[in-house]
JSON list of C-alpha atoms in Angstrom, two decimals:
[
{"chain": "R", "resi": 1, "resn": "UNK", "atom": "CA", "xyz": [10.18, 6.77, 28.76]},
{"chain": "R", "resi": 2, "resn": "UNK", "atom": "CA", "xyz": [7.46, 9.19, 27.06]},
{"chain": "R", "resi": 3, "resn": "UNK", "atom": "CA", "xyz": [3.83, 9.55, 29.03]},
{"chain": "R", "resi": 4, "resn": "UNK", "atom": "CA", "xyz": [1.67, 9.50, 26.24]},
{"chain": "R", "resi": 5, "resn": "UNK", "atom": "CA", "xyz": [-1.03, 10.68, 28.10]},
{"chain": "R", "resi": 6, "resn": "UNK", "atom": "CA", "xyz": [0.89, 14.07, 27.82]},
{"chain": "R", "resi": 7, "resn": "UNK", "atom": "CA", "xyz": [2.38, 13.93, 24.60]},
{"chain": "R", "resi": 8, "resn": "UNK", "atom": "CA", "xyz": [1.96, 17.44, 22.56]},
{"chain": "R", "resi": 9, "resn": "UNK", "atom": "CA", "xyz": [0.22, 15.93, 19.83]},
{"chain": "R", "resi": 10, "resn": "UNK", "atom": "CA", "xyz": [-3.35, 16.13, 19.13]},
{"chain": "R", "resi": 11, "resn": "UNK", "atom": "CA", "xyz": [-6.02, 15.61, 16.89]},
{"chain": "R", "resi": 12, "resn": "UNK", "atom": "CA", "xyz": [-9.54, 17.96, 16.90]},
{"chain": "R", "resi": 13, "resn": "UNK", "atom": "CA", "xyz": [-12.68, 16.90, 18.66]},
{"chain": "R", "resi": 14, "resn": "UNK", "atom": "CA", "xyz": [-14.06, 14.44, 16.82]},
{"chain": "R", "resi": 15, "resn": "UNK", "atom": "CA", "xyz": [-11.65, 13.36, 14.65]},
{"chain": "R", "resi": 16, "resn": "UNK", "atom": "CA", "xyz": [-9.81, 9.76, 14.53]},
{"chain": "R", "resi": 17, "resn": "UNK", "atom": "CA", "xyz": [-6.74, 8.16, 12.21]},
{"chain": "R", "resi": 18, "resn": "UNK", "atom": "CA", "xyz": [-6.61, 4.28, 11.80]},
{"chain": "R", "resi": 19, "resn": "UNK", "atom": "CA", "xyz": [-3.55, 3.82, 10.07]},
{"chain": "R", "resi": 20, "resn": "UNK", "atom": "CA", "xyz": [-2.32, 0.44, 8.80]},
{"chain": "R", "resi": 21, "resn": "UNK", "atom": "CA", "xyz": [1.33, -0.68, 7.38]},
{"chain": "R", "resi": 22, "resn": "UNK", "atom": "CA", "xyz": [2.60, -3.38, 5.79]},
{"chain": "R", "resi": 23, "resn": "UNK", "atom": "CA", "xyz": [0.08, -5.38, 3.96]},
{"chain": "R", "resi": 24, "resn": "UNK", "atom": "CA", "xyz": [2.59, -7.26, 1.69]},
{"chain": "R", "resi": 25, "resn": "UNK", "atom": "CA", "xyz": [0.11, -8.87, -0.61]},
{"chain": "R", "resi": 26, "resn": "UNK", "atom": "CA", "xyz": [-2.52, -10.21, 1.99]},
{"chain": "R", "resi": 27, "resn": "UNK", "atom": "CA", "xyz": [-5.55, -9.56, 0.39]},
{"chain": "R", "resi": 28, "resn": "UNK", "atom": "CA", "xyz": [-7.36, -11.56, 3.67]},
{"chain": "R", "resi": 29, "resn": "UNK", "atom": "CA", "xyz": [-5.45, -9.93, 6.20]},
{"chain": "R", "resi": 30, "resn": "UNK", "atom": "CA", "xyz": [-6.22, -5.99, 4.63]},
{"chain": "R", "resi": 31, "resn": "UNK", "atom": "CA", "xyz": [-10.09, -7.38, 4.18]},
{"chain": "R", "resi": 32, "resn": "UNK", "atom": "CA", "xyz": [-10.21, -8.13, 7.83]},
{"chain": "R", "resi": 33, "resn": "UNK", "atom": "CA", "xyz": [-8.60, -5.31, 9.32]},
{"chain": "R", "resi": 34, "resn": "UNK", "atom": "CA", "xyz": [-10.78, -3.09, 7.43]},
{"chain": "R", "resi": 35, "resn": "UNK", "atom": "CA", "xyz": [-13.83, -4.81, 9.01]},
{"chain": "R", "resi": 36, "resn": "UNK", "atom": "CA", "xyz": [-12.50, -4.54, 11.76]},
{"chain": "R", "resi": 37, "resn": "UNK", "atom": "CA", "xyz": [-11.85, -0.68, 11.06]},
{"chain": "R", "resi": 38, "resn": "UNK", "atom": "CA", "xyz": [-15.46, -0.05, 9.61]},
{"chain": "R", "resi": 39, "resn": "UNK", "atom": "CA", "xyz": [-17.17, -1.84, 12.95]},
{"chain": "R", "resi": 40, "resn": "UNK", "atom": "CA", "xyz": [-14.91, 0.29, 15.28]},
{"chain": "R", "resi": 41, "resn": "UNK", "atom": "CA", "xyz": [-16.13, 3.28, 13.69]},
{"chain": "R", "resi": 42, "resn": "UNK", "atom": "CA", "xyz": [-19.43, 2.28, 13.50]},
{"chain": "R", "resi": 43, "resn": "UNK", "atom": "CA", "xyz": [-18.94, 1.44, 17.38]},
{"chain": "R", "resi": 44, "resn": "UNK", "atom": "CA", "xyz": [-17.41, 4.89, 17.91]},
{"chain": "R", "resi": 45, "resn": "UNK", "atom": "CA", "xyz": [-18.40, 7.57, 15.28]},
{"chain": "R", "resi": 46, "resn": "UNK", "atom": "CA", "xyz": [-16.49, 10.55, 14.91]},
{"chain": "R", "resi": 47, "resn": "UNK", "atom": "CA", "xyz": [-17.20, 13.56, 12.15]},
{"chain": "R", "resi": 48, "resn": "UNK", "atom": "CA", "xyz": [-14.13, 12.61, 10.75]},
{"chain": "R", "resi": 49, "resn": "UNK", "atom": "CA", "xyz": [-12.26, 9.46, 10.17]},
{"chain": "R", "resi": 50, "resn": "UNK", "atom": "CA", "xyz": [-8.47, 9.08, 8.37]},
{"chain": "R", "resi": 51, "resn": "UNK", "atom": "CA", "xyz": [-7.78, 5.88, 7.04]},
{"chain": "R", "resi": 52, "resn": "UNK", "atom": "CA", "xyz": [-3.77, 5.89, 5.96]},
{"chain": "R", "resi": 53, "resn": "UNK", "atom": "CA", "xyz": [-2.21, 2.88, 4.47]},
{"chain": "R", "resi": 54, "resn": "UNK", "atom": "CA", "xyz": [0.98, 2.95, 5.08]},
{"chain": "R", "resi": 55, "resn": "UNK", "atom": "CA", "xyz": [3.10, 1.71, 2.04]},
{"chain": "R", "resi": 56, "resn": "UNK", "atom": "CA", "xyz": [4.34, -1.56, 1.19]},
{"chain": "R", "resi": 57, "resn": "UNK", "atom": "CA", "xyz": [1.00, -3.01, -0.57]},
{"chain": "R", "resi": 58, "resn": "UNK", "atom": "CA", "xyz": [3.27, -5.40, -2.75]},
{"chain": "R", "resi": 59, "resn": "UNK", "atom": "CA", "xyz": [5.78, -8.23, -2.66]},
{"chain": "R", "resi": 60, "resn": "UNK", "atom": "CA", "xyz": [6.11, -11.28, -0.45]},
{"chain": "R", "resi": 61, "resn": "UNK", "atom": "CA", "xyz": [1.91, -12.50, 0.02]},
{"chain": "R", "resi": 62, "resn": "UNK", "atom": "CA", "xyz": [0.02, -14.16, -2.92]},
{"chain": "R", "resi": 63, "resn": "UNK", "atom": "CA", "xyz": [-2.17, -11.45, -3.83]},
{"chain": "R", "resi": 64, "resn": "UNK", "atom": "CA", "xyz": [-0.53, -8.04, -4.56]},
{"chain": "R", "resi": 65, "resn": "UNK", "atom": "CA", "xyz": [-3.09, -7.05, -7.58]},
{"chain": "R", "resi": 66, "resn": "UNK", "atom": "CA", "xyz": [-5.82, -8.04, -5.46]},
{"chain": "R", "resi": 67, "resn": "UNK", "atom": "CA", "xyz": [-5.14, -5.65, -2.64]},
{"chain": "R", "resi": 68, "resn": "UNK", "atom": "CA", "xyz": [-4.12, -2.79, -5.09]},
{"chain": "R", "resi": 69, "resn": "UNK", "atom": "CA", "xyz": [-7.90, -3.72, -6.38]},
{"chain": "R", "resi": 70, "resn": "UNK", "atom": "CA", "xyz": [-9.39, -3.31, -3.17]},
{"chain": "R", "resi": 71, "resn": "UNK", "atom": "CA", "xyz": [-7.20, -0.08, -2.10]},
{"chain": "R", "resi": 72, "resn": "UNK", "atom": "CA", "xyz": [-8.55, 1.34, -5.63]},
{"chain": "R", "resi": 73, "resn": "UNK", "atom": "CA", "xyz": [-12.57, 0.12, -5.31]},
{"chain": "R", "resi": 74, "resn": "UNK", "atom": "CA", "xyz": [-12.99, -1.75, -1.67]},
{"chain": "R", "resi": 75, "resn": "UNK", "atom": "CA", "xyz": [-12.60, 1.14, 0.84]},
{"chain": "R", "resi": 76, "resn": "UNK", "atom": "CA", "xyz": [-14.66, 1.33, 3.63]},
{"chain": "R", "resi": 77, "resn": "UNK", "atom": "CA", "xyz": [-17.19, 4.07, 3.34]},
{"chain": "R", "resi": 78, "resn": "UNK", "atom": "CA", "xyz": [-17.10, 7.23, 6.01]},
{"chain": "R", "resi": 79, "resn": "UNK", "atom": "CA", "xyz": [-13.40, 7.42, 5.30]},
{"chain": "R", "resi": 80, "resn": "UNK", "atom": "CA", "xyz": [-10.62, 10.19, 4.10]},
{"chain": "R", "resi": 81, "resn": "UNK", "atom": "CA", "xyz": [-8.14, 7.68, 2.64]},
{"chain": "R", "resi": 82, "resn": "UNK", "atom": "CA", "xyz": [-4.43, 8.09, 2.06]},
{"chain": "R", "resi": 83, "resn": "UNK", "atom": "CA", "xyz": [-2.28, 5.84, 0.38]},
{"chain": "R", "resi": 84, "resn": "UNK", "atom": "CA", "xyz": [2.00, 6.06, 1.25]},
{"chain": "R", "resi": 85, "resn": "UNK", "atom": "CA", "xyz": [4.87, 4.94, -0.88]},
{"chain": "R", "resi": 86, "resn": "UNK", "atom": "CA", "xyz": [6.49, 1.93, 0.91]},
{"chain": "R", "resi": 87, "resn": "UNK", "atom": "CA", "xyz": [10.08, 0.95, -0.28]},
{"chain": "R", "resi": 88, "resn": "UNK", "atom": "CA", "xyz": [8.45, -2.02, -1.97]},
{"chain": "R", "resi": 89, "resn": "UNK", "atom": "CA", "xyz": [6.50, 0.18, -3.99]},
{"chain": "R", "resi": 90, "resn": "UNK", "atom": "CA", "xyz": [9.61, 1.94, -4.37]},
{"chain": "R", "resi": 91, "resn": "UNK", "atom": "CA", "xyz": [11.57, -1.17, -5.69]},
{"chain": "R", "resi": 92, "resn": "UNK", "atom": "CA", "xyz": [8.69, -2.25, -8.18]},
{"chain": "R", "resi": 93, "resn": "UNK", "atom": "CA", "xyz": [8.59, 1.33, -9.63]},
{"chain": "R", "resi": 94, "resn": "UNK", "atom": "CA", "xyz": [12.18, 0.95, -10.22]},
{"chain": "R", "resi": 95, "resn": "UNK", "atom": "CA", "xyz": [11.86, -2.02, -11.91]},
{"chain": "R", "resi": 96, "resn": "UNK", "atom": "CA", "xyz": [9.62, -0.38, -14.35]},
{"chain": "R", "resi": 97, "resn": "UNK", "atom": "CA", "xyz": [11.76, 2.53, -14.95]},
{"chain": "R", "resi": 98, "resn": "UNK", "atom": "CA", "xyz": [15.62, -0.01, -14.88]},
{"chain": "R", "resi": 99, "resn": "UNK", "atom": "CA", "xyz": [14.91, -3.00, -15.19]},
{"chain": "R", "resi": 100, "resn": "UNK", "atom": "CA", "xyz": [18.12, -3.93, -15.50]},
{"chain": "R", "resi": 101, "resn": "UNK", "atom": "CA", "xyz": [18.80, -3.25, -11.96]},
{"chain": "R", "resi": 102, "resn": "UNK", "atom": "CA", "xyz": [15.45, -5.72, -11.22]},
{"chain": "R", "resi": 103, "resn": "UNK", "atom": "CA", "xyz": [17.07, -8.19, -9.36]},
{"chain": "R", "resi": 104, "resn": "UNK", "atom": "CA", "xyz": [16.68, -6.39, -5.34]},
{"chain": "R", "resi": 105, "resn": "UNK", "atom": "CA", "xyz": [12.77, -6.30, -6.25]},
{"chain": "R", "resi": 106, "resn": "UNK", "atom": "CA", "xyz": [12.78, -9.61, -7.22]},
{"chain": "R", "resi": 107, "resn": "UNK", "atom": "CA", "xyz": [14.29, -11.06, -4.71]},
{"chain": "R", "resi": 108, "resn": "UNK", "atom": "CA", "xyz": [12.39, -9.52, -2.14]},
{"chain": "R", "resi": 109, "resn": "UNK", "atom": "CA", "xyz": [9.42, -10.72, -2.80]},
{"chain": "R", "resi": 110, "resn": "UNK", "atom": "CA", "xyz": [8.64, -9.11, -6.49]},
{"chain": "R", "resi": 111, "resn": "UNK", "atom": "CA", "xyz": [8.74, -12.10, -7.96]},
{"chain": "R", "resi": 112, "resn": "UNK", "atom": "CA", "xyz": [5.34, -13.05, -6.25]},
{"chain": "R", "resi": 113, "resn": "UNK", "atom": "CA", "xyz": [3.86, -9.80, -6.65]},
{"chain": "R", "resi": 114, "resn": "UNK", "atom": "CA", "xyz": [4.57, -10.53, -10.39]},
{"chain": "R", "resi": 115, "resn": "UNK", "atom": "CA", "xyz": [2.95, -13.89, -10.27]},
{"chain": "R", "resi": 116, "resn": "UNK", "atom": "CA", "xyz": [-0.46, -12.33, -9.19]},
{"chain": "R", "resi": 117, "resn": "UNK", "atom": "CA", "xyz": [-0.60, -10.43, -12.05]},
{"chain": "R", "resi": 118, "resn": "UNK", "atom": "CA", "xyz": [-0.19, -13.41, -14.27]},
{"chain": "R", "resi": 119, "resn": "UNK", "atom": "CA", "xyz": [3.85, -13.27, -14.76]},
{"chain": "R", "resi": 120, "resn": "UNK", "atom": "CA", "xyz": [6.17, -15.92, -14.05]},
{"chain": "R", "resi": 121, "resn": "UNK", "atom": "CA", "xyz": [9.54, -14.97, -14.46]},
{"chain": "R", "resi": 122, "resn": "UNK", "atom": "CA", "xyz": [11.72, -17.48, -15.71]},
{"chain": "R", "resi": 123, "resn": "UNK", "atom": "CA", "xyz": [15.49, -18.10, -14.70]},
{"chain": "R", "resi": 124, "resn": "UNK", "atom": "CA", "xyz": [17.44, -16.78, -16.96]},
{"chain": "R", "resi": 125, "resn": "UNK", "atom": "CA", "xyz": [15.07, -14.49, -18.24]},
{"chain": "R", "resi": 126, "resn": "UNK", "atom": "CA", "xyz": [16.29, -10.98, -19.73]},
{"chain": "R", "resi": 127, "resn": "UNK", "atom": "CA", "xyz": [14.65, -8.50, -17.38]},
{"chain": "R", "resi": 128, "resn": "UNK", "atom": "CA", "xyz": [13.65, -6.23, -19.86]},
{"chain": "R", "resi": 129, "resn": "UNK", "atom": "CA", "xyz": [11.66, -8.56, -21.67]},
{"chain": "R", "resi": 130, "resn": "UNK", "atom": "CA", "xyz": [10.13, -9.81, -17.92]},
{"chain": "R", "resi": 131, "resn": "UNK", "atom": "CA", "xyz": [9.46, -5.78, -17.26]},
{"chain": "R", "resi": 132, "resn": "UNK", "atom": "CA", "xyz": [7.43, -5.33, -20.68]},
{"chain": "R", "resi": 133, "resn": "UNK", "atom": "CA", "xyz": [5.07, -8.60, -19.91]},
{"chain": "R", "resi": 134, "resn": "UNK", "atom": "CA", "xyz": [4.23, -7.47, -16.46]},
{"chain": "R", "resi": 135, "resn": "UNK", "atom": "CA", "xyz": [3.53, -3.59, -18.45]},
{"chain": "R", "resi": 136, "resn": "UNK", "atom": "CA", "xyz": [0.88, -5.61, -20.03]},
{"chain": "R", "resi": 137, "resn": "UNK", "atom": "CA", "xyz": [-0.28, -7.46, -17.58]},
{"chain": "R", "resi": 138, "resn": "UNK", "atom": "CA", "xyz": [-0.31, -4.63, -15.06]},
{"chain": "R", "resi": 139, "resn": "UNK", "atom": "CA", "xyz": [-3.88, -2.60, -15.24]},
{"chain": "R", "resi": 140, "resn": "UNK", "atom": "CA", "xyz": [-3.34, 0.92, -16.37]},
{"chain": "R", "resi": 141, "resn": "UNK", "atom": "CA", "xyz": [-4.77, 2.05, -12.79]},
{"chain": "R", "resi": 142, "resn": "UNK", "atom": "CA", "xyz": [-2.75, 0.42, -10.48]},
{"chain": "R", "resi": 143, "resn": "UNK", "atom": "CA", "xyz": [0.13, 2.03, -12.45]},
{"chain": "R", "resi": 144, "resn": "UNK", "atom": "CA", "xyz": [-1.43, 5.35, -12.12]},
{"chain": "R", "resi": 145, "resn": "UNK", "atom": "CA", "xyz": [-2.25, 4.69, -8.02]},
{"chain": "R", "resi": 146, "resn": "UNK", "atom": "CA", "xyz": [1.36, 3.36, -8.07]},
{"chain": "R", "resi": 147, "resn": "UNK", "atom": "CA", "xyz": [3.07, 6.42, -9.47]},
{"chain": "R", "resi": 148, "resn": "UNK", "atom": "CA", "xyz": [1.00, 8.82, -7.25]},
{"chain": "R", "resi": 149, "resn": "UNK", "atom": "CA", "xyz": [1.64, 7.29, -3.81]},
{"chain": "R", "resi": 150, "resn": "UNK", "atom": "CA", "xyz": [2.42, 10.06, -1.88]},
{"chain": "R", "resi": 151, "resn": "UNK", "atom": "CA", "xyz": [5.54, 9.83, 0.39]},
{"chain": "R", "resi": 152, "resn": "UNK", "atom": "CA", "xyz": [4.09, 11.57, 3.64]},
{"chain": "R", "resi": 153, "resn": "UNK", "atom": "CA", "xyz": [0.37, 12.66, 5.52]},
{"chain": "R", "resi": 154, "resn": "UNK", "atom": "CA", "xyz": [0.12, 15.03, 8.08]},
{"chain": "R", "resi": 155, "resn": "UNK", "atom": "CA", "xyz": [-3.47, 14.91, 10.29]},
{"chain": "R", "resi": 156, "resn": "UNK", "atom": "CA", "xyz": [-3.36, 17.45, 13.25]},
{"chain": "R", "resi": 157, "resn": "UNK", "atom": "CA", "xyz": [-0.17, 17.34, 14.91]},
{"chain": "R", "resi": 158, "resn": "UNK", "atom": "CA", "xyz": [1.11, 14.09, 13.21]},
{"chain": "R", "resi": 159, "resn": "UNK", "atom": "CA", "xyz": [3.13, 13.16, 10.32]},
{"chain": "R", "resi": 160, "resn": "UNK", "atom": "CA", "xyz": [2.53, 9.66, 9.09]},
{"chain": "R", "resi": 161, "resn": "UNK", "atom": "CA", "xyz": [5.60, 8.46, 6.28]},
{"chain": "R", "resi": 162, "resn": "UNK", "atom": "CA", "xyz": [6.79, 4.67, 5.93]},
{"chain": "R", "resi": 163, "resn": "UNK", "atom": "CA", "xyz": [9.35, 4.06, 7.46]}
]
């Protein structure tokens, strides 16, 4: 077993990371636990404050556009955010880019995440065709915050990736 209390890794003085994973279209859930965040910090200020999501924004809850929207324009403020690449992301990407080869995003849980956009995919559907309505449907910036989701995030001594 590892004693944390002597682990190597550190951050500076002052400084804190709240990191949270996972989010999976639960706009509620990521509103609360940034309250929750925000009030800790406001509890316990530091000079510096990380906020890293970790990846997997999309798929599976009811409302993957609205917790893009709030990762884009609902941050808490007195934070240095970071945004990861979850393999969700990953899958929804590659449904842009082959969406031939759609089916694994769909069927783990894309299908929902293109339902909150507007998009109901119909059985039977060519996936091309249900790629270039949820194009349009899709807001220009959460394409551009999709395609730059970085893959890792180092703060002091730690390295932060999905995984």
């Amino acid at each position: 077993m590892i004693d944390l209390a002597s682990a190597p890794a550190t951050l500076e003085p002052n400084q804190r990371v709240y990191a949270v994973g996972d989010i999976h279209g639960c706009l509620e859930r990521l509103i609360s636990l940034h309250e929750q965040i925000a009030a800790d910090l406001s509890a316990r200020p530091v000079e510096q404050a990380w906020l890293i999501h970790l990846g997997d924004y999309v798929d599976r809850g009811p409302d993957s556009r609205g917790v893009i929207d709030i990762l884009l324009r609902g941050l808490p403020q007195g934070f240095d955010p970071s945004f990861l690449c979850g393999n969700h992301e990953e899958l929804l990407l590659g449904f842009l880019d082959a969406p031939q080869n759609g089916l694994l995003f769909l069927r783990n849980g894309g299908d929902v995440t293109l339902r909150s956009y507007g998009v109901d995919v119909q059985s039977g559907e060519n996936l091309v065709t249900a790629r270039d309505r949820f194009l349009a449907a899709l807001p220009k910036s959460h394409l551009h915050f999709l395609r730059k989701l970085s893959m890792q995030i180092v703060v002091g001594d730690y390295a932060f990736v999905h995984a």
